[in-house]
CSV table of C-alpha atoms in Angstrom, one decimal:
chain,number,residue,atom,x,y,z
Y,181,MET,CA,105.6,116.9,183.8
Y,182,HIS,CA,102.0,117.5,182.9
Y,183,PRO,CA,99.7,116.4,185.8
Y,184,ASP,CA,97.6,114.1,183.5
Y,185,LEU,CA,100.8,112.4,182.2
Y,186,SER,CA,101.9,111.9,185.8
Y,187,LEU,CA,98.6,110.2,186.5
Y,188,ALA,CA,98.9,108.1,183.3
Y,189,ASN,CA,102.3,106.9,184.4
Y,190,SER,CA,101.6,106.2,188.1
Y,191,GLN,CA,100.7,102.7,189.2
Y,192,ASP,CA,98.9,104.4,192.2
Y,193,THR,CA,96.3,106.0,189.9
Y,194,PRO,CA,92.8,104.6,190.3
Y,195,ALA,CA,91.7,102.3,187.6
Y,196,ASP,CA,88.7,104.5,186.7
Y,197,THR,CA,91.0,107.5,186.2
Y,198,LEU,CA,93.3,105.4,183.9
Y,199,HIS,CA,90.2,104.3,182.0
Y,200,ALA,CA,89.2,107.9,181.4
Y,201,LEU,CA,92.7,108.9,180.4
Y,202,ALA,CA,92.7,106.1,177.8
Y,203,GLN,CA,89.9,108.0,176.0
Y,204,SER,CA,91.9,111.3,175.9
Y,205,ASN,CA,92.7,113.0,172.6
Y,206,ASP,CA,96.4,113.1,173.7
Y,207,GLU,CA,98.3,110.2,172.1
Y,208,MET,CA,101.1,110.4,174.7
Y,209,LEU,CA,98.6,110.0,177.5
Y,210,ARG,CA,97.0,107.0,175.9
Y,211,ALA,CA,100.4,105.4,175.3
Y,212,ALA,CA,101.3,105.9,178.9
Y,213,VAL,CA,98.1,104.2,180.0
Y,214,ALA,CA,98.9,101.3,177.7
Y,215,LEU,CA,102.2,100.8,179.4
Y,216,ASN,CA,100.9,101.3,183.0
Y,217,PRO,CA,100.8,98.0,184.8
Y,218,ALA,CA,97.8,99.3,186.8
Y,219,SER,CA,95.6,99.6,183.7
Y,220,GLU,CA,92.8,97.0,183.7
Y,221,ARG,CA,91.8,94.7,180.9
Y,222,ARG,CA,88.7,96.8,180.0
Y,223,THR,CA,91.1,99.8,179.5
Y,224,LEU,CA,93.6,97.8,177.4
Y,225,ASP,CA,90.7,96.5,175.2
Y,226,ILE,CA,89.8,100.0,174.3
Y,227,LEU,CA,93.5,100.9,173.6
Y,228,SER,CA,94.0,97.8,171.5
Y,229,GLN,CA,91.6,99.4,169.0
Y,230,ASP,CA,93.2,102.8,169.2
Y,231,LYS,CA,93.3,105.0,166.1
Y,232,SER,CA,97.1,105.4,166.7
Y,233,THR,CA,99.0,102.3,165.5
Y,234,TRP,CA,101.7,103.2,168.0
Y,235,VAL,CA,99.3,103.0,170.9
Y,236,ALA,CA,97.6,99.8,169.6
Y,237,GLY,CA,101.1,98.3,169.0
Y,238,LEU,CA,102.1,99.0,172.6
Y,239,VAL,CA,99.1,97.1,173.8
Y,240,GLU,CA,99.9,94.1,171.6
Y,241,GLN,CA,103.6,94.1,172.7
Y,242,ARG,CA,102.5,94.2,176.3
Y,243,ALA,CA,100.2,91.3,175.8
Y,244,GLN,CA,102.9,89.2,174.1
Y,245,ARG,CA,105.4,90.1,176.8
Y,246,GLU,CA,103.0,89.2,179.6
Y,247,ALA,CA,102.3,85.9,177.8
Y,248,GLY,CA,106.1,85.2,177.9
Y,249,LEU,CA,106.5,85.5,174.1
Y,250,LEU,CA,108.6,88.7,174.2
Y,251,SER,CA,111.2,90.2,176.5
Y,252,ILE,CA,111.5,93.8,175.5
Y,253,HIS,CA,113.4,96.4,177.6
Y,254,PRO,CA,111.2,99.4,178.4
Y,255,SER,CA,113.6,101.8,176.7
Y,256,ALA,CA,113.5,100.0,173.4
Y,257,ILE,CA,111.5,101.7,170.6
Y,258,ILE,CA,109.7,99.2,168.4
Y,259,HIS,CA,107.4,100.3,165.6
Y,260,PRO,CA,104.0,98.7,166.0
Y,261,GLU,CA,104.2,97.4,162.4
Y,262,ALA,CA,107.4,95.5,163.1
Y,263,GLN,CA,106.9,91.7,163.2
Y,264,LEU,CA,108.6,90.0,166.1
Y,265,GLY,CA,108.4,86.2,166.5
Y,266,ALA,CA,108.0,84.2,169.7
Y,267,ASN,CA,110.5,84.5,172.5
Y,268,VAL,CA,112.3,87.5,171.0
Y,269,THR,CA,114.5,89.5,173.4
Y,270,VAL,CA,115.3,93.2,172.7
Y,271,GLY,CA,117.8,95.0,174.8
Y,272,PRO,CA,117.9,98.6,176.1
Y,273,TYR,CA,117.7,101.6,173.7
Y,274,THR,CA,117.4,99.4,170.6
Y,275,VAL,CA,115.3,100.8,167.7
Y,276,ILE,CA,113.3,98.5,165.4
Y,277,HIS,CA,111.6,100.2,162.5
Y,278,ALA,CA,108.3,99.3,160.8
Y,279,ASN,CA,109.5,97.1,157.9
Y,280,VAL,CA,111.4,94.5,160.1
Y,281,CYS,CA,110.5,90.9,160.5
Y,282,ILE,CA,112.4,89.0,163.3
Y,283,GLY,CA,112.3,85.2,163.7
Y,284,ASP,CA,111.5,83.3,166.8
Y,285,ASN,CA,114.0,83.0,169.7
Y,286,THR,CA,116.2,85.8,168.5
Y,287,VAL,CA,118.2,87.9,170.9
Y,288,ILE,CA,119.0,91.6,170.1
Y,289,GLY,CA,121.4,93.4,172.3
Y,290,SER,CA,121.4,97.0,173.4
Y,291,HIS,CA,121.7,100.2,171.3
Y,292,CYS,CA,121.0,98.4,168.0
Y,293,GLU,CA,119.0,99.7,165.0
Y,294,LEU,CA,117.2,97.3,162.8
Y,295,GLY,CA,115.6,98.5,159.5
Y,296,HIS,CA,117.5,101.8,159.3
Y,297,PRO,CA,115.9,103.8,156.4
Y,298,VAL,CA,117.4,103.7,153.0
Y,299,PHE,CA,117.5,107.3,151.7
Y,300,ARG,CA,118.4,106.5,148.1
Y,301,GLY,CA,116.3,104.1,146.0
Y,302,ALA,CA,113.6,101.7,147.0
Y,303,SER,CA,114.0,99.1,149.7
Y,304,GLY,CA,112.0,96.2,151.0
Y,305,PRO,CA,111.8,94.8,154.5
Y,306,LEU,CA,114.7,93.6,156.7
Y,307,THR,CA,114.2,90.0,157.6
Y,308,ILE,CA,116.2,88.2,160.3
Y,309,GLY,CA,115.9,84.4,160.6
Y,310,ARG,CA,115.1,82.6,163.8
Y,311,ASP,CA,117.5,81.7,166.6
Y,312,SER,CA,119.7,84.7,165.8
Y,313,LEU,CA,122.0,86.8,168.0
Y,314,ILE,CA,122.7,90.4,167.2
Y,315,ARG,CA,125.1,92.0,169.7
Y,316,SER,CA,125.1,95.5,170.9
Y,317,HIS,CA,125.5,98.7,168.8
Y,318,SER,CA,124.9,96.8,165.5
Y,319,VAL,CA,123.0,98.5,162.6
Y,320,PHE,CA,121.1,96.7,159.9
Y,321,TYR,CA,119.6,98.7,157.0
Y,322,ALA,CA,116.2,98.0,155.5
Y,323,GLY,CA,116.0,95.8,152.3
Y,324,SER,CA,118.2,92.9,153.4
Y,325,SER,CA,117.5,89.3,154.4
Y,326,PHE,CA,119.3,86.8,156.6
Y,327,GLY,CA,118.7,83.1,157.2
Y,328,ASP,CA,118.4,81.4,160.5
Y,329,ARG,CA,121.0,81.5,163.2
Y,330,LEU,CA,122.7,84.8,162.2
Y,331,VAL,CA,125.3,85.8,164.8
Y,332,THR,CA,127.1,89.1,165.1
Y,333,GLY,CA,129.8,90.6,167.2
Y,334,HIS,CA,129.5,94.2,168.5
Y,335,ARG,CA,129.2,97.3,166.3
Y,336,VAL,CA,128.5,95.6,163.1
Y,337,ALA,CA,127.1,97.6,160.1
Y,338,VAL,CA,125.2,96.0,157.3
Y,339,ARG,CA,123.8,98.1,154.4
Y,340,GLU,CA,120.8,97.5,152.2
Y,341,ALA,CA,120.2,94.8,149.6
Y,342,THR,CA,122.4,92.2,151.4
Y,343,HIS,CA,121.0,88.7,151.1
Y,344,ALA,CA,122.6,85.9,153.1
Y,345,GLY,CA,121.8,82.3,153.9
Y,346,ALA,CA,121.8,80.4,157.2
Y,347,ASN,CA,124.5,80.4,159.9
Y,348,LEU,CA,126.2,83.6,158.9
Y,349,GLN,CA,128.7,84.9,161.5
Y,350,ILE,CA,129.8,88.6,161.4
Y,351,GLY,CA,132.6,89.6,163.7
Y,352,THR,CA,132.9,92.7,165.8
Y,353,LEU,CA,133.4,96.0,163.9
Y,354,SER,CA,132.8,94.3,160.5
Y,355,ASP,CA,131.1,96.3,157.7
Y,356,ILE,CA,129.1,94.9,154.8
Y,357,GLN,CA,128.5,97.7,152.3
Y,358,GLY,CA,125.4,96.3,150.7
Y,359,SER,CA,124.2,94.8,147.4
Y,360,CYS,CA,126.0,91.6,148.4
Y,361,GLU,CA,125.1,87.9,148.1
Y,362,ILE,CA,126.3,85.6,150.8
Y,363,GLY,CA,125.8,81.8,151.0
Y,364,ASN,CA,125.3,79.5,153.9
Y,365,HIS,CA,127.7,78.8,156.8
Y,366,VAL,CA,129.9,81.9,156.1
Y,367,ARG,CA,132.2,83.2,158.8
Y,368,PHE,CA,133.6,86.7,158.9
Y,369,HIS,CA,136.0,87.5,161.8
Y,370,SER,CA,136.4,91.0,163.3
Y,371,ASN,CA,137.2,94.1,161.3
Y,372,VAL,CA,136.2,92.6,157.9
Y,373,HIS,CA,135.1,95.0,155.1
Y,374,ILE,CA,132.9,93.6,152.3
Y,375,GLY,CA,132.6,96.0,149.4
Y,376,GLN,CA,129.3,96.5,147.5
Y,377,HIS,CA,128.4,93.8,144.9
Y,378,SER,CA,130.5,91.1,146.5
Y,379,LYS,CA,129.4,87.6,145.9
Y,380,ILE,CA,130.4,85.0,148.5
Y,381,GLY,CA,129.7,81.3,148.3
Y,382,ASN,CA,129.1,78.7,151.0
Y,383,TYR,CA,131.4,77.6,153.9
Y,384,VAL,CA,133.8,80.6,153.3
Y,385,TRP,CA,136.2,81.9,156.0
Y,386,ILE,CA,137.3,85.5,156.0
Y,387,PHE,CA,139.7,86.4,158.8
Y,388,PRO,CA,140.4,89.7,160.6
Y,389,TYR,CA,141.1,92.9,158.7
Y,390,VAL,CA,140.4,91.4,155.2
Y,391,VAL,CA,139.1,93.9,152.7
Y,392,LEU,CA,137.1,93.0,149.5
Y,393,THR,CA,137.2,96.1,147.3
Y,394,ASN,CA,135.1,97.1,144.3
Y,395,ASP,CA,136.4,100.3,142.6
Y,396,PRO,CA,138.9,99.5,139.8
Y,397,HIS,CA,140.3,103.1,139.6
Y,398,PRO,CA,139.3,105.0,142.7
Y,399,PRO,CA,137.5,107.3,143.0
Y,400,SER,CA,135.0,106.4,140.3
Y,401,ASP,CA,131.4,105.4,139.8
Y,402,MET,CA,132.3,102.0,138.5
Y,403,MET,CA,131.9,99.0,140.8
Y,404,LEU,CA,133.3,95.5,140.1
Y,405,GLY,CA,132.5,93.3,143.0
Y,406,VAL,CA,134.7,90.4,144.2
Y,407,THR,CA,133.5,86.8,143.8
Y,408,VAL,CA,134.5,84.2,146.4
Y,409,LYS,CA,133.5,80.6,145.8
Y,410,ASP,CA,132.8,77.8,148.2
Y,411,PHE,CA,135.3,76.6,150.9
Y,412,VAL,CA,137.7,79.5,150.4
Y,413,ALA,CA,139.8,80.8,153.3
Y,414,ILE,CA,141.2,84.3,153.2
Y,415,ALA,CA,143.8,84.9,155.9
Y,416,THR,CA,144.3,88.1,157.9
Y,417,LEU,CA,145.1,91.5,156.5
Y,418,SER,CA,144.6,90.5,152.9
Y,419,VAL,CA,143.1,92.7,150.2
Y,420,VAL,CA,141.2,91.4,147.2
Y,421,LEU,CA,141.0,93.9,144.3
Y,422,PRO,CA,137.9,94.7,142.2
Y,423,GLY,CA,136.5,92.1,139.9
Y,424,VAL,CA,138.7,89.3,141.1
Y,425,THR,CA,137.3,85.7,141.4
Y,426,ILE,CA,138.7,83.4,144.0
Y,427,HIS,CA,137.7,79.9,143.0
Y,428,GLU,CA,136.6,77.0,145.2
Y,429,GLY,CA,138.9,75.7,147.9
Y,430,VAL,CA,141.5,78.4,147.6
Y,431,LEU,CA,143.7,79.6,150.5
Y,432,ILE,CA,144.9,83.2,150.4
Y,433,GLY,CA,147.9,83.7,152.6
Y,434,ALA,CA,148.1,86.5,155.2
Y,435,HIS,CA,149.0,90.1,154.1
Y,436,SER,CA,148.3,89.3,150.4
Y,437,SER,CA,147.1,91.6,147.7
Y,438,VAL,CA,145.1,89.6,145.2
Y,439,ALA,CA,144.9,91.3,141.8
Y,440,ARG,CA,144.1,88.3,139.6
Y,441,ASP,CA,141.8,85.4,139.6
Y,442,VAL,CA,142.9,82.3,141.6
Y,443,GLU,CA,142.1,78.9,140.3
Y,444,ALA,CA,140.5,76.2,142.5
Y,445,ASP,CA,142.4,74.5,145.3
Y,446,MET,CA,145.5,76.7,145.0
Y,447,VAL,CA,147.5,78.7,147.6
Y,448,ALA,CA,148.1,82.3,146.6
Y,449,ALA,CA,150.2,84.7,148.7
Y,450,GLY,CA,152.3,87.8,148.5
Y,451,VAL,CA,152.1,91.4,147.1
Y,452,PRO,CA,151.0,91.0,144.4
Y,453,ALA,CA,149.7,87.5,145.2
Y,454,LYS,CA,151.0,84.7,143.2
Y,455,VAL,CA,150.1,81.0,143.1
Y,456,VAL,CA,152.5,79.1,145.4
Y,457,CYS,CA,151.3,75.5,145.2
Y,458,PRO,CA,148.2,73.4,145.4
Y,459,THR,CA,146.5,73.4,148.8
Y,460,SER,CA,147.0,69.6,149.0
Y,461,GLN,CA,150.7,70.2,149.5
Y,462,ILE,CA,150.2,71.9,152.9
Y,463,LYS,CA,150.4,69.4,155.8
Y,464,LEU,CA,148.8,69.6,159.2
Y,465,ARG,CA,151.3,70.6,161.9
Y,466,ASP,CA,150.2,67.8,164.2
Y,467,GLY,CA,152.8,65.4,163.1
Y,468,SER,CA,150.3,63.2,161.2
Y,469,GLY,CA,151.6,64.2,157.8
Y,470,GLN,CA,148.0,64.5,156.6
Y,471,PRO,CA,147.0,67.3,154.2
Y,472,ALA,CA,145.5,70.4,155.8
Y,473,TYR,CA,143.3,71.1,152.8
Y,474,PRO,CA,140.5,70.7,151.9
Y,475,TRP,CA,140.0,71.8,155.5
Y,476,ARG,CA,136.6,70.1,155.7
Y,477,ARG,CA,138.5,66.8,155.8
Y,478,HIS,CA,139.4,67.5,159.4
Y,479,PHE,CA,137.7,70.7,160.7
Y,480,HIS,CA,134.0,70.2,161.7
Y,481,ARG,CA,133.4,72.3,164.7
Y,482,GLY,CA,130.1,74.3,164.6
Y,483,TYR,CA,128.7,72.6,161.5
Y,484,PRO,CA,125.5,70.6,161.4
Y,485,ASP,CA,125.7,66.9,161.7
Y,486,ASP,CA,124.3,66.2,158.3
Y,487,VAL,CA,126.9,68.4,156.7
Y,488,VAL,CA,129.7,66.8,158.6
Y,489,ALA,CA,128.4,63.4,157.5
Y,490,GLN,CA,128.6,64.4,153.9
Y,491,TRP,CA,132.2,65.6,154.4
Y,492,LEU,CA,133.2,62.4,156.1
Y,493,ALA,CA,131.7,60.4,153.2
Y,494,GLU,CA,133.6,62.6,150.8
Y,495,PHE,CA,136.9,62.0,152.7
Y,496,PRO,CA,136.7,58.5,154.2
C-alpha cells in the first residue's frame, strides 16, 4: 500500500497529518481521510466541500451515520447522489447507484444492487417507499417505483419501468421483467415470473412457480401482457398465456394453463383451463359450511385495520 494511503487509513495518524492529506490532489487519499474516525471536524469541513462528489458524499454519509440516521456497512458502495431517508440500514457489499431514492426506516440486506443501469432506452430514478425490507442478493433496475412497505425475499430481480403501490411482497427467486403495473397489497410467493407489460390489480395473490407470459408466438417481437384484476388468486405452477385477462375475484386452480379470459368470481382449472363453477360454491374446510370466496370475507391477516373494516362491512 502507498505510504500516504496507509497514513490516511490509520487511526494512529496525527490529526495535523490527516488535515494535510485532506488537501491532497489524490481523490483516494481524501476519501480515506473522510472515512478515518481520527479525522477532526475542521478536516471534515474541508472535505464536505470537496470538488469530488464522491468524497463530499462520504462526509455527508458519515455525518448521518454518526447522528444515528443511517447504518451503512463499510463495504457498501453508495453513490453520493443517492438519496437515503432517515434510519436506513444498508448491508455488506450492497451497491446503490446515483438515481436512487430510499424512504425512511428501510432495511437493505447484503449483496444487493439498487438502481442497476438500464442500457437500452431512457430511465428515471428508482424509488423505494418507506418502511421497506429488501433481502440479500436482490437487484432492482433504475426507472421503477414502489410504494411504502415493500418486502422481498432473497435473490429477487426487478427490471425497469415497474410501478407498484404499497405493501407489495415479492418472494424469493421471483422475477419481474419490467414495464409492469402492480397495485396495492399484492403478494407474490417464491419463484414467480411476471412477464413484461403485465398489469396486476389490488389484493392479488400469486403463488409459487406461477408464470405470466407475454409472447403469443415465441420467439417474436410482439408482447401481449397479462391482466389480472383485483382479489384474484392464482394457485401454484399455473401458466397464464399472453393477452389473457383474469377478472376480479377469480380463482385459478393449481397446475392450470390459462389461454382464455376468465370472467369475474369464477373458478378455472385444467390444461387448458376451463371454468369449473362460481367461486361461491367452494366451501371452507373447517366444517362451518361457509363459502371460502370471496376470500376477504374470512382472511384478514396482514391487512390494515381500515381495509379489514371495509371488508367486514361488506360481508356482515
